[in-house]
Amino acid sequence: MDLGIRGRKALVCAASRGLGRGCAEALAAEGVELVINARGAEDLARTAQEIAAAHGVRVTPVAADITTPEGRAQVLEALGGQADILVTNAGGPPPGHWTDWSREDFIRAIDANMLSAIALMQALVPGMMDRGWGRVVNITSAAVRSPIGQLGLSNTARTGLTGFVAGMSRQVAEKGVCVNNLLPGIHDTDRATSLDQGVADAQGITPAEARARREVTIPTRDYGRAEDFGAACAFLCSQQARFIVGQNLLLDGGALNVTI
Ligand code: NAP
């Protein structure tokens, strides 16, 4: 299926690897020109070259911390202040216990996983509205639907973003801008590897055993892949997705056992 977005321009944040890279690859495969971001310049430059070579599109890497105003300013400058497609993403907060988190821990998580995405939408969505077309996909987490105790900082910040999007997405849709969230369940990325390592350390088992124990709780009996995730993202950015507004699409292999 042609997604009808060839020649569009996208910003994909936190995209040198993992889910962000999956989204960048899938958009590039549709002929979308990219600005991609991550903090580590070397990895990011390599990813940009690989994506450009594989898909024949222009990919501009901007090495910056997207959770800071300075980092966002660098990325927006590379875009010339405008994009047709915005995929927000950043690293997730560390695990811990609810009794231990300080005000500063919460502020850091909210900055990274809520306010950064909101600031980028505030910067780019007005231009999309003026031009009558835009797509925003926020990478949040399955934790928005089903809390993960040790990731309380993530539960908190991402639920705040979800509330913002619920209201804002309905205020911009009449101008052709569709804003939605993608909720990853467990996917096979570095983040998952480090979470498995944490479980292994806590339970005195191997990381492979930690993974195997988790896999049996998922109806597909495996972890998601970045390319699965990217394909869903590209569809939400497509022409065909014009009637999908303010939704929270859960990609978790059926792990959340609910009827609706
Ligand atoms: P990942 O494999 O660890 O990749 C993270 C990517 O983000 C890297 O490219 C990293 O590059 C970049 N990054 C991290 N912090 C950044 C920052 N402050 N500014 C710019 N770039 C930054 O993680 P992932 O699994 O793709 O996860 C992506 C998001 O989805 C995270 O928020 C994670 O918590 C969430 N999530 C993941 C899963 C899962 O199973 N994988 C499940 C639920 C939610 P640099 O380190 O070089 O900056």
XYZ file of N, CA, C and O in Angstrom, residues 42-242:
804
model
N 28.070 9.712 17.024
C 28.638 8.700 16.131
C 27.581 7.687 15.672
O 27.413 7.433 14.482
N 26.861 7.139 16.641
C 25.793 6.181 16.322
C 24.758 6.813 15.413
O 24.257 6.198 14.475
N 24.436 8.062 15.732
C 23.388 8.757 14.978
C 23.802 8.967 13.531
O 23.014 8.733 12.602
N 25.065 9.376 13.338
C 25.557 9.605 11.971
C 25.531 8.298 11.179
O 25.140 8.265 10.007
N 25.921 7.195 11.844
C 25.913 5.894 11.162
C 24.481 5.514 10.771
O 24.212 5.086 9.651
N 23.567 5.692 11.700
C 22.160 5.358 11.411
C 21.640 6.199 10.245
O 20.973 5.676 9.341
N 21.969 7.486 10.263
C 21.493 8.366 9.175
C 22.021 7.879 7.832
O 21.270 7.792 6.846
N 23.310 7.519 7.802
C 23.903 7.041 6.538
C 23.241 5.752 6.083
O 22.931 5.569 4.912
N 23.018 4.841 7.032
C 22.428 3.541 6.668
C 21.006 3.723 6.126
O 20.621 3.104 5.142
N 20.236 4.574 6.777
C 18.844 4.768 6.325
C 18.827 5.451 4.959
O 18.078 5.051 4.054
N 19.676 6.467 4.797
C 19.713 7.181 3.514
C 20.113 6.220 2.388
O 19.513 6.222 1.311
N 21.117 5.371 2.672
C 21.591 4.446 1.639
C 20.522 3.397 1.316
O 20.327 3.028 0.154
N 19.826 2.936 2.326
C 18.836 1.874 2.102
C 17.608 2.384 1.351
O 16.991 1.638 0.587
N 17.229 3.645 1.575
C 15.936 4.102 1.054
C 16.029 5.277 0.075
O 15.001 5.714 -0.449
N 17.248 5.798 -0.122
C 17.413 6.867 -1.112
C 16.714 8.166 -0.730
O 16.237 8.885 -1.616
N 16.623 8.436 0.558
C 16.038 9.721 0.981
C 17.095 10.523 1.737
O 18.104 9.973 2.196
N 16.844 11.831 1.864
C 17.763 12.674 2.623
C 17.506 12.483 4.112
O 16.353 12.569 4.563
N 18.573 12.202 4.865
C 18.441 12.016 6.318
C 19.464 12.927 6.995
O 20.668 12.768 6.805
N 18.990 13.878 7.774
C 19.876 14.820 8.460
C 19.952 14.458 9.944
O 18.920 14.482 10.625
N 21.143 14.103 10.428
C 21.274 13.789 11.861
C 21.534 15.050 12.675
O 22.327 15.887 12.265
N 20.878 15.166 13.810
C 21.149 16.279 14.736
C 21.418 15.678 16.106
O 20.504 15.208 16.789
N 22.699 15.694 16.501
C 23.081 15.128 17.802
C 22.771 16.148 18.890
O 23.389 17.216 18.945
N 21.780 15.838 19.721
C 21.358 16.780 20.764
C 20.475 16.035 21.753
O 19.875 15.012 21.411
N 20.396 16.583 22.969
C 19.499 16.023 23.980
C 18.125 16.654 23.792
O 17.931 17.846 24.063
N 17.177 15.849 23.337
C 15.847 16.376 22.985
C 15.065 16.812 24.228
O 14.050 17.499 24.114
N 15.544 16.433 25.402
C 14.812 16.801 26.624
C 15.209 18.192 27.132
O 14.695 18.637 28.151
N 16.137 18.855 26.425
C 16.542 20.207 26.841
C 16.059 21.238 25.819
O 15.968 20.935 24.616
N 15.796 22.467 26.264
C 15.395 23.523 25.317
C 16.459 23.748 24.252
O 16.140 23.949 23.076
N 17.750 23.653 24.643
C 18.836 23.880 23.672
C 18.835 22.783 22.608
O 18.999 23.049 21.420
N 18.635 21.555 23.051
C 18.604 20.428 22.112
C 17.447 20.570 21.132
O 17.608 20.355 19.920
N 16.305 20.936 21.649
C 15.132 21.092 20.758
C 15.361 22.240 19.776
O 14.986 22.153 18.600
N 16.012 23.313 20.250
C 16.274 24.455 19.356
C 17.171 24.015 18.196
O 16.945 24.396 17.039
N 18.170 23.180 18.482
C 19.070 22.695 17.417
C 18.300 21.892 16.378
O 18.497 22.025 15.179
N 17.419 21.033 16.875
C 16.647 20.174 15.973
C 15.689 21.018 15.128
O 15.561 20.820 13.912
N 15.054 21.978 15.763
C 14.090 22.823 15.034
C 14.803 23.667 13.991
O 14.282 23.897 12.895
N 16.020 24.081 14.303
C 16.790 24.868 13.338
C 17.090 24.023 12.096
O 16.960 24.485 10.967
N 17.473 22.764 12.330
C 17.777 21.880 11.191
C 16.548 21.664 10.317
O 16.665 21.392 9.120
N 15.379 21.778 10.913
C 14.129 21.590 10.168
C 13.697 22.867 9.452
O 12.687 22.854 8.741
N 14.405 23.970 9.719
C 13.928 25.252 9.204
C 12.589 25.608 9.841
O 11.767 26.307 9.244
N 12.372 25.092 11.048
C 11.165 25.459 11.813
C 9.897 24.751 11.394
O 8.836 25.028 11.956
N 9.985 23.847 10.407
C 8.740 23.169 10.034
C 8.923 21.707 9.621
O 9.987 21.314 9.125
N 7.880 20.934 9.886
C 7.863 19.521 9.499
C 6.416 19.137 9.234
O 5.489 19.751 9.775
N 6.247 18.114 8.393
C 4.890 17.602 8.137
C 4.540 16.506 9.131
O 3.368 16.252 9.398
N 5.575 15.818 9.595
C 5.386 14.650 10.466
C 6.329 14.810 11.656
O 7.510 15.144 11.476
N 5.794 14.554 12.849
C 6.602 14.617 14.074
C 6.416 13.317 14.837
O 5.280 12.930 15.137
N 7.531 12.661 15.129
C 7.495 11.477 15.999
C 8.284 11.837 17.250
O 9.502 12.038 17.182
N 7.590 11.956 18.383
C 8.296 12.313 19.618
C 8.721 11.045 20.352
O 8.010 10.036 20.363
N 9.887 11.143 20.964
C 10.459 9.989 21.659
C 11.647 10.483 22.484
O 12.239 11.519 22.172
N 11.966 9.779 23.551
C 13.174 10.042 24.352
C 13.421 8.789 25.173
O 12.544 7.909 25.233
N 14.576 8.688 25.775
C 14.837 7.531 26.629
C 13.835 7.490 27.779
O 13.315 8.522 28.200
N 13.571 6.288 28.279
C 12.625 6.143 29.391
C 13.295 6.369 30.734
O 14.510 6.203 30.868
N 12.520 6.746 31.752
C 13.097 6.944 33.092
C 13.570 5.632 33.700
O 13.101 4.555 33.317
N 14.467 5.710 34.694
C 14.962 4.485 35.334
C 13.900 3.851 36.219
O 13.006 4.541 36.706
N 14.026 2.530 36.444
C 13.113 1.875 37.390
C 13.470 2.251 38.821
O 14.542 2.800 39.081
N 12.589 1.941 39.756
C 12.855 2.234 41.161
C 11.646 1.895 42.008
O 10.761 1.142 41.570
N 11.619 2.464 43.205
C 10.508 2.200 44.128
C 9.788 3.507 44.448
O 10.448 4.541 44.622
N 8.477 3.461 44.555
C 7.693 4.700 44.691
C 8.069 5.515 45.920
O 7.876 6.727 45.952
N 8.637 4.868 46.933
C 8.999 5.608 48.151
C 10.272 6.441 47.958
O 10.544 7.333 48.756
N 11.044 6.121 46.923
C 12.383 6.712 46.804
C 12.452 7.941 45.902
O 13.443 8.660 45.918
N 11.429 8.153 45.037
C 11.563 9.197 44.022
C 11.380 10.580 44.633
O 10.389 10.835 45.342
N 12.313 11.455 44.317
C 12.264 12.834 44.827
C 11.529 13.722 43.818
O 11.279 13.323 42.675
N 11.274 14.931 44.234
C 10.686 15.923 43.336
C 11.545 16.060 42.068
O 11.036 16.113 40.959
N 12.886 16.079 42.252
C 13.781 16.240 41.101
C 13.648 15.060 40.133
O 13.696 15.235 38.916
N 13.499 13.846 40.682
C 13.313 12.672 39.812
C 12.043 12.832 38.968
O 12.025 12.544 37.767
N 10.967 13.284 39.629
C 9.712 13.473 38.888
C 9.860 14.554 37.825
O 9.400 14.386 36.692
N 10.516 15.659 38.188
C 10.661 16.758 37.223
C 11.460 16.276 36.005
O 11.112 16.566 34.861
N 12.527 15.492 36.262
C 13.342 14.970 35.147
C 12.489 14.095 34.222
O 12.538 14.224 33.006
N 11.703 13.214 34.823
C 10.875 12.308 34.011
C 9.811 13.090 33.248
O 9.560 12.831 32.066
N 9.201 14.046 33.903
C 8.149 14.839 33.248
C 8.740 15.692 32.129
O 8.167 15.807 31.046
N 9.926 16.250 32.371
C 10.614 16.993 31.309
C 10.865 16.094 30.097
O 10.608 16.469 28.965
N 11.392 14.896 30.368
C 11.822 14.020 29.272
C 10.637 13.402 28.540
O 10.616 13.354 27.312
N 9.661 12.905 29.273
C 8.646 12.051 28.657
C 7.268 12.705 28.555
O 6.313 12.066 28.134
N 7.171 13.956 28.942
C 5.912 14.683 28.774
C 6.158 16.068 28.153
O 5.699 16.356 27.048
N 6.943 16.912 28.834
C 7.046 18.310 28.393
C 7.846 18.467 27.101
O 7.579 19.377 26.317
N 8.824 17.575 26.851
C 9.582 17.672 25.592
C 8.661 17.449 24.399
O 8.729 18.181 23.405
N 7.828 16.429 24.515
C 6.893 16.135 23.419
C 5.920 17.294 23.231
O 5.632 17.709 22.099
N 5.438 17.837 24.340
C 4.489 18.953 24.240
C 5.168 20.168 23.603
O 4.598 20.825 22.720
N 6.415 20.453 24.008
C 7.126 21.611 23.436
C 7.319 21.438 21.927
O 7.175 22.395 21.159
N 7.629 20.218 21.490
C 7.820 19.997 20.047
C 6.496 20.140 19.302
O 6.451 20.691 18.198
N 5.421 19.665 19.893
C 4.105 19.858 19.253
C 3.769 21.346 19.182
O 3.276 21.828 18.161
N 4.059 22.069 20.263
C 3.772 23.510 20.250
C 4.587 24.231 19.182
O 4.128 25.203 18.587
N 5.793 23.735 18.929
C 6.650 24.380 17.929
C 6.231 24.036 16.497
O 6.345 24.877 15.601
N 5.786 22.803 16.272
C 5.601 22.342 14.888
C 4.146 22.231 14.428
O 3.870 22.342 13.231
N 3.233 22.004 15.345
C 1.833 21.793 14.915
C 1.175 23.060 14.352
O 0.431 22.958 13.362
N 1.454 24.256 14.878
C 0.827 25.429 14.260
C 1.141 25.545 12.758
O 0.252 25.873 11.961
N 2.387 25.250 12.361
C 2.737 25.282 10.932
C 1.983 24.218 10.148
O 1.546 24.445 9.014
N 1.850 23.030 10.745
C 1.077 21.968 10.071
C -0.356 22.458 9.846
O -0.944 22.253 8.775
N -0.934 23.108 10.847
C -2.312 23.596 10.738
C -2.416 24.648 9.634
O -3.343 24.612 8.820
N -1.439 25.542 9.577
C -1.454 26.582 8.531
C -1.412 25.951 7.145
O -2.055 26.426 6.212
N -0.638 24.851 7.022
C -0.487 24.209 5.714
C -1.588 23.178 5.447
O -1.652 22.585 4.381
N -2.406 22.913 6.467
C -3.573 22.051 6.276
C -3.289 20.562 6.283
O -4.127 19.758 5.866
N -2.109 20.170 6.761
C -1.792 18.734 6.817
C -0.696 18.497 7.848
O 0.309 19.225 7.878
N -0.864 17.466 8.649
C 0.201 17.089 9.579
C -0.135 15.799 10.296
O -1.296 15.373 10.370
N 0.912 15.164 10.767
C 0.744 13.928 11.560
C 1.737 13.982 12.727
O 2.918 14.313 12.540
N 1.241 13.634 13.906
C 2.112 13.526 15.079
C 1.889 12.156 15.703
O 0.726 11.739 15.898
N 2.976 11.463 15.988
C 2.920 10.200 16.732
C 3.828 10.352 17.943
O 5.029 10.633 17.803
N 3.257 10.210 19.117
C 4.051 10.235 20.346
C 4.300 8.802 20.794
O 3.341 8.032 20.970
N 5.565 8.455 20.983
C 5.875 7.125 21.517
C 5.732 7.214 23.034
O 6.469 7.947 23.696
N 4.741 6.520 23.573
C 4.530 6.551 25.032
C 4.877 5.172 25.589
O 6.007 4.730 25.468
N 3.898 4.461 26.122
C 4.193 3.142 26.694
C 2.895 2.417 27.015
O 1.870 3.056 27.336
N 2.965 1.090 27.003
C 1.831 0.283 27.479
C 1.500 0.628 28.925
O 0.384 0.397 29.389
N 2.473 1.218 29.633
C 2.269 1.586 31.043
C 1.154 2.609 31.215
O 0.639 2.785 32.316
N 0.766 3.265 30.124
C -0.349 4.208 30.182
C -1.681 3.462 30.385
O -2.597 3.965 31.030
N -1.757 2.244 29.834
C -2.970 1.436 29.987
C -2.901 0.534 31.210
O -3.928 0.227 31.824
N -1.697 0.065 31.510
C -1.524 -0.922 32.566
C -0.221 -0.619 33.298
O 0.861 -0.891 32.776
N -0.297 -0.008 34.487
C 0.906 0.519 35.128
C 1.941 -0.559 35.436
O 1.603 -1.696 35.737
N 3.214 -0.159 35.337
C 4.323 -1.058 35.693
C 4.928 -0.458 36.961
O 5.506 0.635 36.920
N 4.748 -1.142 38.095
C 5.089 -0.579 39.400
C 6.459 0.074 39.469
O 6.589 1.230 39.879
N 7.486 -0.669 39.026
C 8.847 -0.141 39.180
C 9.147 0.988 38.202
O 10.174 1.648 38.314
N 8.247 1.199 37.216
C 8.437 2.304 36.274
C 7.431 3.428 36.567
O 6.851 4.022 35.653
N 7.262 3.721 37.836
C 6.287 4.734 38.246
C 6.558 6.113 37.670
O 5.631 6.883 37.409
N 7.844 6.434 37.456
C 8.155 7.738 36.862
C 7.623 7.788 35.430
O 7.112 8.816 34.980
N 7.742 6.667 34.745
C 7.226 6.570 33.379
C 5.698 6.601 33.390
O 5.070 7.343 32.627
N 5.080 5.806 34.272
C 3.608 5.806 34.378
C 3.089 7.235 34.521
O 2.127 7.644 33.869
N 3.744 7.987 35.384
C 3.282 9.327 35.747
C 3.437 10.302 34.581
O 2.475 10.965 34.179
N 4.650 10.380 34.036
C 4.909 11.364 32.985
C 4.112 11.060 31.720
O 3.539 11.953 31.093
N 4.048 9.808 31.352
C 3.400 9.466 30.074
C 1.885 9.608 30.163
O 1.213 9.906 29.164
N 1.342 9.384 31.334
C -0.095 9.572 31.488
C -0.431 11.060 31.361
O -1.465 11.425 30.794
N 0.466 11.913 31.844
C 0.270 13.357 31.672
C 0.252 13.735 30.198
O -0.617 14.494 29.739
N 1.201 13.188 29.426
C 1.234 13.464 27.991
C -0.045 12.965 27.317
O -0.621 13.631 26.452
N -0.504 11.809 27.745
C -1.714 11.219 27.154
C -2.918 12.135 27.382
O -3.741 12.337 26.482
N -2.996 12.708 28.575
C -4.098 13.630 28.863
C -4.027 14.873 27.992
O -5.036 15.334 27.456
N -2.811 15.386 27.804
C -2.635 16.572 26.952
C -3.093 16.272 25.521
O -3.850 17.029 24.913
N -2.640 15.135 25.000
C -2.957 14.776 23.612
C -4.459 14.548 23.429
O -5.034 14.907 22.396
N -5.096 13.991 24.453
C -6.538 13.722 24.347
C -7.298 15.008 24.047
O -8.204 15.031 23.197
N -6.924 16.086 24.703
C -7.610 17.354 24.464
C -7.113 18.046 23.210
O -7.908 18.435 22.336
N -5.814 18.169 23.074
C -5.217 18.952 21.988
C -5.497 18.344 20.610
O -5.753 19.067 19.640
N -5.470 17.022 20.521
C -5.663 16.377 19.206
C -7.016 16.752 18.606
O -7.152 16.879 17.388
N -7.990 16.973 19.461
C -9.338 17.310 18.972
C -9.475 18.792 18.632
O -10.451 19.196 18.020
N -8.482 19.559 19.025
C -8.501 20.986 18.688
C -7.804 21.267 17.361
O -7.942 22.365 16.827
N -7.045 20.322 16.855
C -6.256 20.585 15.647
C -6.719 19.755 14.447
O -6.305 20.018 13.320
N -7.600 18.789 14.690
C -7.970 17.847 13.619
C -8.662 18.542 12.456
O -8.503 18.139 11.296
N -9.422 19.590 12.713
C -10.148 20.251 11.611
C -9.194 20.909 10.619
O -9.581 21.237 9.506
N -7.932 21.069 11.018
C -6.937 21.647 10.098
C -6.106 20.561 9.429
O -5.004 20.815 8.928
N -6.575 19.330 9.491
C -5.878 18.248 8.803
C -4.704 17.668 9.569
O -3.857 16.981 8.993
N -4.625 17.951 10.858
C -3.515 17.429 11.670
C -4.043 16.323 12.590
O -4.965 16.553 13.374
N -3.456 15.149 12.475
C -3.874 14.000 13.291
C -2.775 13.703 14.304
O -1.631 13.436 13.929
N -3.135 13.756 15.576
C -2.186 13.495 16.658
C -2.624 12.232 17.396
O -3.784 12.144 17.839
N -1.723 11.273 17.493
C -2.025 9.993 18.152
C -0.817 9.524 18.950
O 0.303 10.023 18.760
N -1.036 8.547 19.802
C 0.048 7.957 20.592
C 0.201 6.477 20.237
O -0.794 5.784 20.025
N 1.456 6.031 20.221
C 1.748 4.600 20.030
C 2.298 4.070 21.346
O 3.261 4.625 21.890
N 1.705 3.000 21.845
C 2.041 2.473 23.173
C 2.796 1.155 23.045
O 2.182 0.099 22.823
N 4.133 1.184 23.140
C 4.852 -0.086 23.049
C 4.697 -0.930 24.311
O 4.867 -0.435 25.430
N 4.355 -2.200 24.113
C 4.614 -3.200 25.129
C 6.077 -3.582 24.950
O 6.850 -2.856 24.313
N 6.470 -4.735 25.451
C 7.898 -5.065 25.401
C 8.365 -5.308 23.955
O 7.752 -6.065 23.220
N 9.437 -4.603 23.578
C 10.045 -4.746 22.255
C 11.525 -5.042 22.430
O 12.145 -4.601 23.392
N 12.049 -5.752 21.455
C 13.430 -6.218 21.519
C 14.398 -5.080 21.183
O 14.828 -4.942 20.046
N 14.705 -4.250 22.169
C 15.640 -3.129 21.981
C 16.604 -3.109 23.169
O 16.445 -3.887 24.116
N 17.537 -2.159 23.131
C 18.481 -2.036 24.254
C 17.755 -1.771 25.565
O 18.188 -2.208 26.633
N 16.661 -1.016 25.482
C 15.878 -0.713 26.687
C 15.358 -2.016 27.314
O 15.434 -2.216 28.517
N 14.847 -2.921 26.463
C 14.324 -4.195 26.966
C 15.452 -5.031 27.568
O 15.285 -5.656 28.626
N 16.610 -5.014 26.908
C 17.751 -5.775 27.419
C 18.127 -5.280 28.807
O 18.394 -6.075 29.719
N 18.127 -3.956 28.987
C 18.539 -3.446 30.303
C 17.458 -3.718 31.353
O 17.767 -3.987 32.517
N 16.175 -3.696 30.950
C 15.119 -4.042 31.922
C 15.217 -5.529 32.305
O 15.076 -5.889 33.480
N 15.499 -6.380 31.325
C 15.666 -7.819 31.625
C 16.853 -8.039 32.562
O 16.803 -8.885 33.462
N 17.903 -7.262 32.343
C 19.089 -7.389 33.209
C 18.726 -7.016 34.651
O 19.138 -7.686 35.604
N 17.903 -5.962 34.793
C 17.457 -5.541 36.127
C 16.674 -6.634 36.828
O 16.891 -6.913 38.018
N 15.771 -7.289 36.093
C 14.975 -8.385 36.661
C 15.898 -9.544 37.038
O 15.780 -10.143 38.121
N 16.850 -9.842 36.142
C 17.784 -10.948 36.392
C 18.583 -10.682 37.666
O 18.724 -11.572 38.525
N 19.083 -9.465 37.802
C 19.871 -9.119 39.000
C 19.019 -9.239 40.253
O 19.461 -9.773 41.274
N 17.781 -8.745 40.174
C 16.912 -8.738 41.358
C 16.510 -10.147 41.767
O 16.331 -10.438 42.953
N 16.354 -11.035 40.767
C 15.822 -12.364 41.067
C 16.892 -13.454 41.070
O 16.578 -14.638 41.258
N 18.145 -13.084 40.799
C 19.219 -14.061 40.787
C 19.072 -15.086 39.672
O 19.378 -16.276 39.854
N 18.589 -14.639 38.509
C 18.456 -15.529 37.353
C 19.239 -14.921 36.186
O 19.743 -13.798 36.310
N 19.314 -15.645 35.068
C 20.039 -15.075 33.927
C 19.089 -14.146 33.146
O 17.864 -14.306 33.223
N 19.665 -13.212 32.371
C 18.811 -12.357 31.529
C 17.954 -13.186 30.563
O 16.796 -12.844 30.306
N 18.515 -14.293 30.057
C 17.740 -15.144 29.129
C 16.525 -15.739 29.843
O 15.434 -15.828 29.277
N 16.723 -16.128 31.106
C 15.611 -16.682 31.885
C 14.563 -15.589 32.161
O 13.347 -15.842 32.079
N 15.051 -14.386 32.467
C 14.120 -13.276 32.708
C 13.273 -13.034 31.458
O 12.056 -12.840 31.531
N 13.916 -13.097 30.304
C 13.195 -12.875 29.052
C 12.184 -13.998 28.799
O 11.037 -13.759 28.436
N 12.644 -15.243 29.018
C 11.763 -16.389 28.780
C 10.528 -16.313 29.685
O 9.405 -16.584 29.244
N 10.722 -15.896 30.925
C 9.586 -15.780 31.851
C 8.606 -14.710 31.395
O 7.412 -14.819 31.606
N 9.147 -13.658 30.788
C 8.257 -12.609 30.317
C 7.541 -13.037 29.031
O 6.365 -12.752 28.834
N 8.283 -13.721 28.159
C 7.690 -14.106 26.870
C 6.448 -14.981 27.044
O 5.496 -14.854 26.267
N 6.450 -15.847 28.062
C 5.276 -16.722 28.211
C 4.032 -15.954 28.649
O 2.923 -16.455 28.541
N 4.218 -14.697 29.091
C 3.050 -13.890 29.490
C 2.438 -13.146 28.299
O 1.440 -12.462 28.448
N 3.076 -13.271 27.135
C 2.622 -12.527 25.946
C 1.966 -13.515 24.986
O 2.575 -14.543 24.654
N 0.742 -13.254 24.540
C 0.082 -14.209 23.641
C 0.906 -14.582 22.402
O 0.849 -15.720 21.958
N 1.702 -13.658 21.852
C 2.521 -14.013 20.682
C 3.772 -14.791 21.092
O 4.503 -15.287 20.246
N 4.041 -14.872 22.404
C 5.195 -15.598 22.970
C 6.543 -15.084 22.493
O 7.515 -15.829 22.399
N 6.598 -13.798 22.134
C 7.892 -13.213 21.810
C 7.831 -11.720 22.084
O 6.790 -11.196 22.476
N 8.943 -11.043 21.884
C 8.986 -9.588 22.010
C 8.661 -8.962 20.652
O 8.920 -9.558 19.602
N 8.123 -7.730 20.703
C 7.915 -7.000 19.452
C 9.245 -6.612 18.842
O 10.292 -6.650 19.496
N 9.187 -6.248 17.569
C 10.414 -5.816 16.875
C 10.262 -4.356 16.456
O 9.147 -3.886 16.186
N 11.397 -3.667 16.374
C 11.359 -2.247 16.009
C 10.683 -2.048 14.657
O 9.992 -1.056 14.439
N 10.850 -3.029 13.746
C 10.239 -2.844 12.421
C 8.712 -2.997 12.472
O 7.994 -2.348 11.714
N 8.217 -3.845 13.396
C 6.753 -3.933 13.574
C 6.239 -2.568 14.028
O 5.223 -2.053 13.552
N 6.962 -2.035 14.993
C 6.559 -0.771 15.600
C 6.601 0.353 14.557
O 5.678 1.176 14.454
N 7.681 0.364 13.771
C 7.831 1.393 12.744
C 6.712 1.339 11.715
O 6.217 2.380 11.268
N 6.294 0.136 11.362
C 5.225 0.002 10.353
C 3.929 0.623 10.871
O 3.204 1.307 10.133
N 3.639 0.412 12.148
C 2.415 1.005 12.727
C 2.536 2.525 12.754
O 1.573 3.250 12.461
N 3.737 3.002 13.079
C 3.967 4.448 13.103
C 3.748 5.041 11.707
O 3.061 6.052 11.556
N 4.329 4.408 10.703
C 4.197 4.931 9.338
C 2.731 4.973 8.926
O 2.289 5.927 8.283
N 1.967 3.957 9.324
C 0.544 3.980 8.962
C -0.163 5.164 9.624
O -0.957 5.862 8.989
N 0.142 5.421 10.904
C -0.495 6.561 11.579
C -0.099 7.891 10.929
O -0.785 8.892 11.109
N 1.036 7.888 10.219
C 1.481 9.100 9.527
C 0.970 9.162 8.087
O 1.310 10.090 7.343
N 0.204 8.185 7.681
C -0.191 8.084 6.274
C -1.346 9.013 5.940
O -2.044 9.517 6.819
N -1.545 9.154 4.650
C -2.725 9.850 4.140
C -3.983 9.132 4.629
O -4.955 9.755 5.050
N -3.933 7.796 4.590
C -5.104 6.977 4.915
C -5.530 7.109 6.373
O -6.645 6.733 6.725
N -4.658 7.634 7.226
C -4.973 7.707 8.671
C -5.704 8.997 9.034
O -5.773 9.354 10.212
N -6.283 9.684 8.072
C -6.839 11.022 8.325
C -7.994 11.038 9.327
O -8.324 12.087 9.889
